[in-house]
PDB file of C-alpha atoms in Angstrom:
ATOM      1  CA  MET H  58      -9.987  59.634 -20.090  1.00 39.00           C
ATOM      2  CA  SER H  59     -10.925  58.466 -16.620  1.00 36.00           C
ATOM      3  CA  LYS H  60      -8.164  58.426 -14.076  1.00 36.00           C
ATOM      4  CA  ILE H  61      -7.704  55.742 -11.442  1.00 38.00           C
ATOM      5  CA  GLU H  62      -5.531  57.225  -8.769  1.00 38.00           C
ATOM      6  CA  LYS H  63      -2.940  55.422  -6.695  1.00 37.00           C
ATOM      7  CA  PRO H  64      -4.520  54.055  -3.524  1.00 37.00           C
ATOM      8  CA  GLU H  65      -3.190  55.347  -0.234  1.00 38.00           C
ATOM      9  CA  THR H  66      -1.414  52.365   1.312  1.00 36.00           C
ATOM     10  CA  PRO H  67       1.343  52.301   3.924  1.00 32.00           C
ATOM     11  CA  ASN H  68       4.772  50.951   3.033  1.00 34.00           C
ATOM     12  CA  SER H  69       4.016  51.372  -0.655  1.00 32.00           C
ATOM     13  CA  LYS H  70       7.127  52.454  -2.526  1.00 32.00           C
ATOM     14  CA  LEU H  71       7.533  53.073  -6.217  1.00 31.00           C
ATOM     15  CA  GLU H  72      10.875  52.014  -7.647  1.00 35.00           C
ATOM     16  CA  THR H  73      11.674  54.885  -9.968  1.00 35.00           C
ATOM     17  CA  ASN H  74      15.275  54.027 -10.853  1.00 49.00           C
ATOM     18  CA  ASN H  75      15.171  51.551 -13.709  1.00 64.00           C
ATOM     19  CA  TRP H  76      12.481  49.304 -12.251  1.00 68.00           C
ATOM     20  CA  PHE H  77      12.675  47.223 -15.407  1.00 69.00           C
ATOM     21  CA  ALA H  78      16.352  46.393 -14.912  1.00 63.00           C
ATOM     22  CA  SER H  79      15.601  44.586 -11.657  1.00 75.00           C
ATOM     23  CA  TRP H  80      12.114  43.137 -12.283  1.00 81.00           C
ATOM     24  CA  PHE H  81      12.764  41.755 -15.777  1.00 76.00           C
ATOM     25  CA  ASP H  82      15.977  40.121 -14.549  1.00 77.00           C
ATOM     26  CA  THR H  83      14.189  37.980 -11.948  1.00 84.00           C
ATOM     27  CA  PRO H  84      12.709  34.505 -12.548  1.00 86.00           C
ATOM     28  CA  TYR H  85       9.451  35.739 -10.993  1.00 87.00           C
ATOM     29  CA  TYR H  86       8.697  38.001 -13.965  1.00 82.00           C
ATOM     30  CA  HIS H  87       8.689  34.962 -16.239  1.00 80.00           C
ATOM     31  CA  ILE H  88       6.657  32.904 -13.754  1.00 87.00           C
ATOM     32  CA  LEU H  89       3.934  35.553 -13.511  1.00 88.00           C
ATOM     33  CA  TYR H  90       3.615  35.869 -17.289  1.00 80.00           C
ATOM     34  CA  LYS H  91       4.219  32.237 -18.252  1.00 76.00           C
ATOM     35  CA  GLU H  92       0.661  31.804 -19.556  1.00 73.00           C
ATOM     36  CA  ARG H  93       1.082  34.226 -22.445  1.00 67.00           C
ATOM     37  CA  ASP H  94      -0.504  32.896 -25.615  1.00 61.00           C
ATOM     38  CA  GLU H  95       2.327  31.526 -27.793  1.00 76.00           C
ATOM     39  CA  THR H  96      -0.055  30.669 -30.640  1.00 83.00           C
ATOM     40  CA  GLU H  97      -1.349  34.240 -30.776  1.00 82.00           C
ATOM     41  CA  ALA H  98       2.222  35.581 -30.719  1.00 85.00           C
ATOM     42  CA  GLN H  99       3.225  33.308 -33.602  1.00 92.00           C
ATOM     43  CA  HIS H 100       0.164  34.272 -35.647  1.00 94.00           C
ATOM     44  CA  PHE H 101       1.099  37.920 -35.127  1.00 95.00           C
ATOM     45  CA  MET H 102       4.618  37.231 -36.427  1.00 96.00           C
ATOM     46  CA  ASP H 103       3.122  35.418 -39.441  1.00 97.00           C
ATOM     47  CA  ASN H 104       0.778  38.329 -40.140  1.00 97.00           C
ATOM     48  CA  ILE H 105       3.305  41.121 -39.708  1.00 97.00           C
ATOM     49  CA  THR H 106       6.086  39.482 -41.771  1.00 97.00           C
ATOM     50  CA  GLN H 107       3.583  38.793 -44.566  1.00 96.00           C
ATOM     51  CA  TYR H 108       2.290  42.367 -44.385  1.00 97.00           C
ATOM     52  CA  LEU H 109       5.848  43.734 -44.606  1.00 97.00           C
ATOM     53  CA  ASN H 110       6.571  41.249 -47.422  1.00 96.00           C
ATOM     54  CA  LEU H 111       9.944  40.405 -45.883  1.00 95.00           C
ATOM     55  CA  PRO H 112      12.109  38.060 -47.984  1.00 90.00           C
ATOM     56  CA  GLU H 113      13.426  35.029 -46.087  1.00 83.00           C
ATOM     57  CA  GLU H 114      16.999  36.312 -46.012  1.00 89.00           C
ATOM     58  CA  SER H 115      15.946  39.543 -44.254  1.00 97.00           C
ATOM     59  CA  LYS H 116      17.769  40.632 -41.102  1.00 98.00           C
ATOM     60  CA  ILE H 117      15.418  41.284 -38.181  1.00 98.00           C
ATOM     61  CA  LEU H 118      16.124  42.912 -34.814  1.00 98.00           C
ATOM     62  CA  ASP H 119      13.839  41.850 -31.953  1.00 98.00           C
ATOM     63  CA  LEU H 120      14.346  44.809 -29.612  1.00 98.00           C
ATOM     64  CA  ALA H 121      13.605  44.094 -25.925  1.00 96.00           C
ATOM     65  CA  CYS H 122      13.344  40.405 -26.771  1.00 95.00           C
ATOM     66  CA  GLY H 123      13.196  38.989 -23.224  1.00 90.00           C
ATOM     67  CA  LYS H 124      13.991  35.272 -23.394  1.00 90.00           C
ATOM     68  CA  GLY H 125      13.594  35.410 -27.148  1.00 93.00           C
ATOM     69  CA  ARG H 126      10.258  33.726 -27.840  1.00 91.00           C
ATOM     70  CA  HIS H 127       9.523  35.947 -30.851  1.00 95.00           C
ATOM     71  CA  SER H 128      13.148  35.810 -32.036  1.00 97.00           C
ATOM     72  CA  ILE H 129      13.176  32.016 -32.005  1.00 96.00           C
ATOM     73  CA  TYR H 130       9.962  31.790 -34.013  1.00 96.00           C
ATOM     74  CA  LEU H 131      11.106  34.417 -36.533  1.00 97.00           C
ATOM     75  CA  ASN H 132      14.301  32.407 -37.008  1.00 97.00           C
ATOM     76  CA  GLN H 133      12.196  29.288 -37.624  1.00 96.00           C
ATOM     77  CA  LEU H 134      10.448  31.227 -40.407  1.00 96.00           C
ATOM     78  CA  GLY H 135      13.848  31.547 -42.087  1.00 96.00           C
ATOM     79  CA  TYR H 136      14.967  35.010 -41.049  1.00 98.00           C
ATOM     80  CA  GLU H 137      18.370  36.063 -39.716  1.00 98.00           C
ATOM     81  CA  VAL H 138      17.467  37.359 -36.268  1.00 98.00           C
ATOM     82  CA  THR H 139      19.226  39.323 -33.535  1.00 98.00           C
ATOM     83  CA  GLY H 140      17.487  39.472 -30.171  1.00 98.00           C
ATOM     84  CA  ALA H 141      18.511  42.299 -27.846  1.00 98.00           C
ATOM     85  CA  ASP H 142      17.509  42.971 -24.263  1.00 95.00           C
ATOM     86  CA  LEU H 143      18.833  44.775 -21.179  1.00 91.00           C
ATOM     87  CA  SER H 144      18.245  41.719 -18.965  1.00 89.00           C
ATOM     88  CA  GLU H 145      21.470  39.703 -18.716  1.00 91.00           C
ATOM     89  CA  ASN H 146      19.648  36.693 -17.253  1.00 89.00           C
ATOM     90  CA  SER H 147      17.102  36.621 -20.076  1.00 90.00           C
ATOM     91  CA  ILE H 148      19.811  36.890 -22.745  1.00 96.00           C
ATOM     92  CA  GLN H 149      21.881  34.193 -21.052  1.00 95.00           C
ATOM     93  CA  GLU H 150      18.905  31.837 -21.263  1.00 92.00           C
ATOM     94  CA  ALA H 151      18.040  32.876 -24.824  1.00 96.00           C
ATOM     95  CA  LYS H 152      21.590  32.090 -25.943  1.00 98.00           C
ATOM     96  CA  ASN H 153      20.772  28.392 -25.508  1.00 97.00           C
ATOM     97  CA  TYR H 154      18.784  28.701 -28.748  1.00 97.00           C
ATOM     98  CA  GLU H 155      21.459  30.459 -30.814  1.00 98.00           C
ATOM     99  CA  ASN H 156      22.480  29.179 -34.225  1.00 98.00           C
ATOM    100  CA  GLU H 157      24.170  30.571 -37.337  1.00 97.00           C
ATOM    101  CA  LYS H 158      21.175  32.834 -38.055  1.00 98.00           C
ATOM    102  CA  LEU H 159      19.999  33.551 -34.507  1.00 98.00           C
ATOM    103  CA  HIS H 160      22.001  35.605 -32.026  1.00 98.00           C
ATOM    104  CA  PHE H 161      21.258  37.316 -28.725  1.00 98.00           C
ATOM    105  CA  LYS H 162      23.023  40.195 -26.998  1.00 98.00           C
ATOM    106  CA  VAL H 163      22.635  42.486 -23.992  1.00 97.00           C
ATOM    107  CA  HIS H 164      21.830  45.935 -25.332  1.00 97.00           C
ATOM    108  CA  ASP H 165      20.330  49.257 -24.231  1.00 95.00           C
ATOM    109  CA  MET H 166      17.505  50.130 -26.633  1.00 96.00           C
ATOM    110  CA  ARG H 167      18.449  53.821 -26.550  1.00 96.00           C
ATOM    111  CA  ILE H 168      21.681  53.062 -28.430  1.00 97.00           C
ATOM    112  CA  PRO H 169      21.605  52.478 -32.217  1.00 97.00           C
ATOM    113  CA  PHE H 170      23.184  49.342 -33.649  1.00 97.00           C
ATOM    114  CA  GLU H 171      26.142  49.631 -35.995  1.00 95.00           C
ATOM    115  CA  GLU H 172      24.583  46.810 -37.990  1.00 96.00           C
ATOM    116  CA  LYS H 173      21.518  47.763 -40.056  1.00 98.00           C
ATOM    117  CA  PHE H 174      18.333  45.702 -40.142  1.00 98.00           C
ATOM    118  CA  ASP H 175      15.580  45.180 -42.705  1.00 98.00           C
ATOM    119  CA  ALA H 176      13.001  45.125 -39.908  1.00 98.00           C
ATOM    120  CA  ILE H 177      12.990  46.034 -36.216  1.00 98.00           C
ATOM    121  CA  PHE H 178      10.266  44.662 -33.946  1.00 98.00           C
ATOM    122  CA  ASN H 179       9.539  46.137 -30.517  1.00 98.00           C
ATOM    123  CA  LEU H 180       6.795  43.881 -29.180  1.00 96.00           C
ATOM    124  CA  PHE H 181       4.391  43.358 -26.291  1.00 91.00           C
ATOM    125  CA  THR H 182       4.545  46.904 -24.842  1.00 92.00           C
ATOM    126  CA  SER H 183       8.326  47.033 -24.513  1.00 92.00           C
ATOM    127  CA  PHE H 184       8.425  50.813 -24.910  1.00 95.00           C
ATOM    128  CA  GLY H 185       7.788  53.757 -22.582  1.00 92.00           C
ATOM    129  CA  TYR H 186       9.691  52.408 -19.579  1.00 90.00           C
ATOM    130  CA  PHE H 187      11.809  55.498 -19.000  1.00 89.00           C
ATOM    131  CA  ASP H 188      10.947  58.316 -16.614  1.00 83.00           C
ATOM    132  CA  ASP H 189      12.553  60.868 -18.919  1.00 88.00           C
ATOM    133  CA  ASP H 190      10.559  61.471 -22.116  1.00 88.00           C
ATOM    134  CA  ASN H 191      13.827  62.227 -23.892  1.00 94.00           C
ATOM    135  CA  ASP H 192      14.830  58.579 -23.423  1.00 94.00           C
ATOM    136  CA  ASN H 193      11.678  57.399 -25.198  1.00 94.00           C
ATOM    137  CA  PHE H 194      12.424  59.822 -28.040  1.00 95.00           C
ATOM    138  CA  THR H 195      16.055  58.635 -28.130  1.00 97.00           C
ATOM    139  CA  THR H 196      14.830  55.035 -28.417  1.00 97.00           C
ATOM    140  CA  LEU H 197      12.674  55.927 -31.417  1.00 97.00           C
ATOM    141  CA  LYS H 198      15.637  57.660 -33.056  1.00 97.00           C
ATOM    142  CA  ALA H 199      17.857  54.666 -32.348  1.00 98.00           C
ATOM    143  CA  MET H 200      15.342  52.367 -34.021  1.00 98.00           C
ATOM    144  CA  LYS H 201      15.233  54.584 -37.107  1.00 97.00           C
ATOM    145  CA  ASP H 202      19.046  54.813 -37.231  1.00 98.00           C
ATOM    146  CA  SER H 203      19.352  51.003 -37.032  1.00 98.00           C
ATOM    147  CA  LEU H 204      17.224  50.400 -40.154  1.00 98.00           C
ATOM    148  CA  THR H 205      18.458  49.831 -43.677  1.00 97.00           C
ATOM    149  CA  GLU H 206      17.397  52.351 -46.318  1.00 96.00           C
ATOM    150  CA  TYR H 207      14.311  50.292 -47.163  1.00 95.00           C
ATOM    151  CA  GLY H 208      13.730  48.847 -43.680  1.00 97.00           C
ATOM    152  CA  PHE H 209      10.580  48.973 -41.562  1.00 97.00           C
ATOM    153  CA  ALA H 210      10.068  49.177 -37.789  1.00 98.00           C
ATOM    154  CA  VAL H 211       7.122  47.908 -35.758  1.00 98.00           C
ATOM    155  CA  ILE H 212       6.066  48.996 -32.275  1.00 98.00           C
ATOM    156  CA  ASP H 213       3.409  46.832 -30.640  1.00 98.00           C
ATOM    157  CA  PHE H 214       2.130  48.934 -27.720  1.00 98.00           C
ATOM    158  CA  MET H 215      -0.902  48.799 -25.466  1.00 97.00           C
ATOM    159  CA  ASN H 216      -3.888  50.945 -26.398  1.00 98.00           C
ATOM    160  CA  VAL H 217      -3.860  53.119 -23.280  1.00 97.00           C
ATOM    161  CA  HIS H 218      -7.452  54.318 -23.773  1.00 97.00           C
ATOM    162  CA  GLN H 219      -8.741  50.753 -23.695  1.00 97.00           C
ATOM    163  CA  VAL H 220      -6.388  49.700 -20.875  1.00 96.00           C
ATOM    164  CA  ILE H 221      -7.364  52.552 -18.552  1.00 96.00           C
ATOM    165  CA  GLN H 222     -11.043  52.099 -19.338  1.00 96.00           C
ATOM    166  CA  ASN H 223     -10.820  48.413 -18.320  1.00 95.00           C
ATOM    167  CA  LEU H 224      -8.200  48.629 -15.580  1.00 96.00           C
ATOM    168  CA  ILE H 225      -8.653  46.077 -12.784  1.00 96.00           C
ATOM    169  CA  PRO H 226      -7.515  47.883  -9.585  1.00 97.00           C
ATOM    170  CA  GLU H 227      -6.683  44.717  -7.593  1.00 97.00           C
ATOM    171  CA  GLU H 228      -6.400  40.989  -8.200  1.00 96.00           C
ATOM    172  CA  THR H 229      -4.462  37.932  -7.048  1.00 97.00           C
ATOM    173  CA  LYS H 230      -2.906  35.484  -9.505  1.00 93.00           C
ATOM    174  CA  SER H 231      -1.657  32.099  -8.307  1.00 94.00           C
ATOM    175  CA  VAL H 232       1.108  30.673 -10.489  1.00 92.00           C
ATOM    176  CA  ASP H 233       3.414  27.778  -9.563  1.00 92.00           C
ATOM    177  CA  GLY H 234       2.301  27.963  -5.943  1.00 93.00           C
ATOM    178  CA  ILE H 235       3.055  31.696  -5.650  1.00 94.00           C
ATOM    179  CA  ASN H 236       0.249  34.163  -4.928  1.00 96.00           C
ATOM    180  CA  PHE H 237       0.968  37.390  -6.808  1.00 96.00           C
ATOM    181  CA  HIS H 238      -1.028  40.290  -5.329  1.00 97.00           C
ATOM    182  CA  ILE H 239      -1.378  42.922  -8.040  1.00 96.00           C
ATOM    183  CA  LYS H 240      -2.532  46.551  -7.799  1.00 97.00           C
ATOM    184  CA  ARG H 241      -3.012  48.752 -10.862  1.00 97.00           C
ATOM    185  CA  TYR H 242      -3.469  52.507 -11.061  1.00 97.00           C
ATOM    186  CA  VAL H 243      -2.655  55.596 -13.106  1.00 97.00           C
ATOM    187  CA  LEU H 244      -0.138  58.053 -11.669  1.00 94.00           C
ATOM    188  CA  ASP H 245       1.598  60.989 -13.390  1.00 93.00           C
ATOM    189  CA  ASN H 246       0.507  59.780 -16.832  1.00 94.00           C
ATOM    190  CA  HIS H 247       1.970  56.339 -16.208  1.00 95.00           C
ATOM    191  CA  ILE H 248       0.104  53.051 -15.929  1.00 96.00           C
ATOM    192  CA  CYS H 249       1.503  51.407 -12.826  1.00 95.00           C
ATOM    193  CA  LYS H 250       1.344  47.886 -11.511  1.00 93.00           C
ATOM    194  CA  GLU H 251       2.560  46.946  -8.015  1.00 95.00           C
ATOM    195  CA  ILE H 252       3.304  43.268  -7.492  1.00 95.00           C
ATOM    196  CA  ASP H 253       3.673  41.766  -4.017  1.00 95.00           C
ATOM    197  CA  PHE H 254       4.279  38.108  -3.211  1.00 95.00           C
ATOM    198  CA  GLU H 255       6.102  35.754  -0.882  1.00 95.00           C
ATOM    199  CA  ASP H 256       8.307  32.828  -1.864  1.00 94.00           C
ATOM    200  CA  GLN H 257      10.205  30.503   0.459  1.00 92.00           C
ATOM    201  CA  GLY H 258       9.653  32.835   3.390  1.00 93.00           C
ATOM    202  CA  THR H 259      10.908  35.946   1.617  1.00 94.00           C
ATOM    203  CA  LYS H 260       8.624  38.849   0.697  1.00 94.00           C
ATOM    204  CA  PHE H 261       9.078  40.604  -2.636  1.00 94.00           C
ATOM    205  CA  HIS H 262       7.787  43.877  -4.063  1.00 93.00           C
ATOM    206  CA  PHE H 263       8.178  44.993  -7.664  1.00 93.00           C
ATOM    207  CA  THR H 264       6.695  47.767  -9.758  1.00 91.00           C
ATOM    208  CA  GLU H 265       5.943  48.022 -13.442  1.00 91.00           C
ATOM    209  CA  LYS H 266       5.545  51.537 -14.763  1.00 92.00           C
ATOM    210  CA  VAL H 267       4.846  52.369 -18.400  1.00 94.00           C
ATOM    211  CA  LYS H 268       4.211  55.813 -19.879  1.00 95.00           C
ATOM    212  CA  ALA H 269       0.588  56.113 -21.004  1.00 97.00           C
ATOM    213  CA  LEU H 270       1.541  57.024 -24.562  1.00 97.00           C
ATOM    214  CA  THR H 271      -1.330  57.603 -26.972  1.00 98.00           C
ATOM    215  CA  LEU H 272      -1.236  57.482 -30.762  1.00 98.00           C
ATOM    216  CA  ASN H 273      -1.022  61.298 -30.710  1.00 98.00           C
ATOM    217  CA  ASP H 274       2.034  61.098 -28.442  1.00 97.00           C
ATOM    218  CA  PHE H 275       3.765  58.692 -30.812  1.00 98.00           C
ATOM    219  CA  GLU H 276       2.836  60.806 -33.833  1.00 98.00           C
ATOM    220  CA  THR H 277       4.379  63.883 -32.188  1.00 97.00           C
ATOM    221  CA  MET H 278       7.615  62.047 -31.335  1.00 96.00           C
ATOM    222  CA  MET H 279       7.825  60.510 -34.800  1.00 97.00           C
ATOM    223  CA  GLU H 280       7.352  63.856 -36.495  1.00 97.00           C
ATOM    224  CA  GLN H 281      10.178  65.329 -34.389  1.00 96.00           C
ATOM    225  CA  ALA H 282      12.384  62.331 -35.235  1.00 95.00           C
ATOM    226  CA  GLU H 283      11.541  62.657 -38.953  1.00 96.00           C
ATOM    227  CA  ILE H 284       9.987  59.197 -38.896  1.00 97.00           C
ATOM    228  CA  TYR H 285       7.270  58.316 -41.392  1.00 98.00           C
ATOM    229  CA  LEU H 286       4.288  56.472 -39.854  1.00 98.00           C
ATOM    230  CA  LEU H 287       3.035  54.111 -42.563  1.00 98.00           C
ATOM    231  CA  ASP H 288       0.178  52.204 -40.968  1.00 98.00           C
ATOM    232  CA  ILE H 289      -1.663  51.560 -37.699  1.00 98.00           C
ATOM    233  CA  PHE H 290      -3.422  48.400 -36.535  1.00 98.00           C
ATOM    234  CA  GLY H 291      -5.544  47.582 -33.490  1.00 98.00           C
ATOM    235  CA  ASP H 292      -4.832  43.886 -32.859  1.00 97.00           C
ATOM    236  CA  TYR H 293      -2.597  40.960 -33.801  1.00 95.00           C
ATOM    237  CA  LYS H 294      -4.847  40.072 -36.736  1.00 96.00           C
ATOM    238  CA  LEU H 295      -3.990  43.527 -38.140  1.00 97.00           C
ATOM    239  CA  LYS H 296      -7.517  44.871 -37.926  1.00 98.00           C
ATOM    240  CA  LYS H 297      -8.181  48.609 -38.045  1.00 98.00           C
ATOM    241  CA  PHE H 298      -7.273  50.659 -34.953  1.00 98.00           C
ATOM    242  CA  HIS H 299     -10.186  52.069 -32.965  1.00 97.00           C
ATOM    243  CA  LYS H 300      -9.264  54.492 -30.195  1.00 95.00           C
ATOM    244  CA  MET H 301     -11.587  53.170 -27.466  1.00 95.00           C
ATOM    245  CA  GLU H 302     -12.055  49.526 -28.481  1.00 96.00           C
ATOM    246  CA  SER H 303      -8.802  48.173 -29.897  1.00 98.00           C
ATOM    247  CA  GLU H 304      -6.677  45.915 -27.693  1.00 96.00           C
ATOM    248  CA  ARG H 305      -3.355  47.049 -29.168  1.00 97.00           C
ATOM    249  CA  LEU H 306      -1.707  50.019 -30.852  1.00 98.00           C
ATOM    250  CA  ILE H 307       0.524  48.553 -33.565  1.00 98.00           C
ATOM    251  CA  MET H 308       2.508  51.074 -35.600  1.00 98.00           C
ATOM    252  CA  ILE H 309       4.521  50.480 -38.759  1.00 98.00           C
ATOM    253  CA  PHE H 310       7.084  53.157 -39.602  1.00 98.00           C
ATOM    254  CA  LYS H 311      10.362  53.918 -41.320  1.00 96.00           C
TER     255      LYS H 311
END
């Protein structure tokens, strides 16, 4: 695997203490990623719920749900859905869509739920945020412990081999009149993204940092957690996973 090292730049600081707690709680995170393909996301939910053969009355946990776009669609399909996320601002906004079968709550993914679910979805690379590997393992265990006896869990993660191979070191994205200057690199087995921009005269700097977990890494953690890996897919159409070509690493387990 090729390695793109962090460029030497002055005044470049990595936020190592829960970067996700601050970045995901800002409106700028949602501005930068506002152009995500909703149709593709909905097709993925259609495909995965059909693959799992989930009855309509099933209880689903959308873990690290953000503003709840997947949760809302799953609820429209007829499921009873709980969306959970660490970001208070995102959950506050998601609560506008609550109904009798759709609920949102602030929750740390490392902690199991008392309630048990028929399916748990962890989507769009919402895993591997923690500096301590034990926290990633604890999250996996918490997912397993929050499932019913016959429940299934799904992790939709990036395929790190493909990501690193195609990493764009620098680019600028202009969204809603804001120029986001983005730098990407690999450091200490993490894929890092530094985001700099200015809005209304104020300069901002945020960092995304995700552990470069491979399928082998997940398999090792799952074996230790006594989790059974059922199937692996390489994209949202549930095509076969190919180590160097697939866009995603989608794992089904229980």
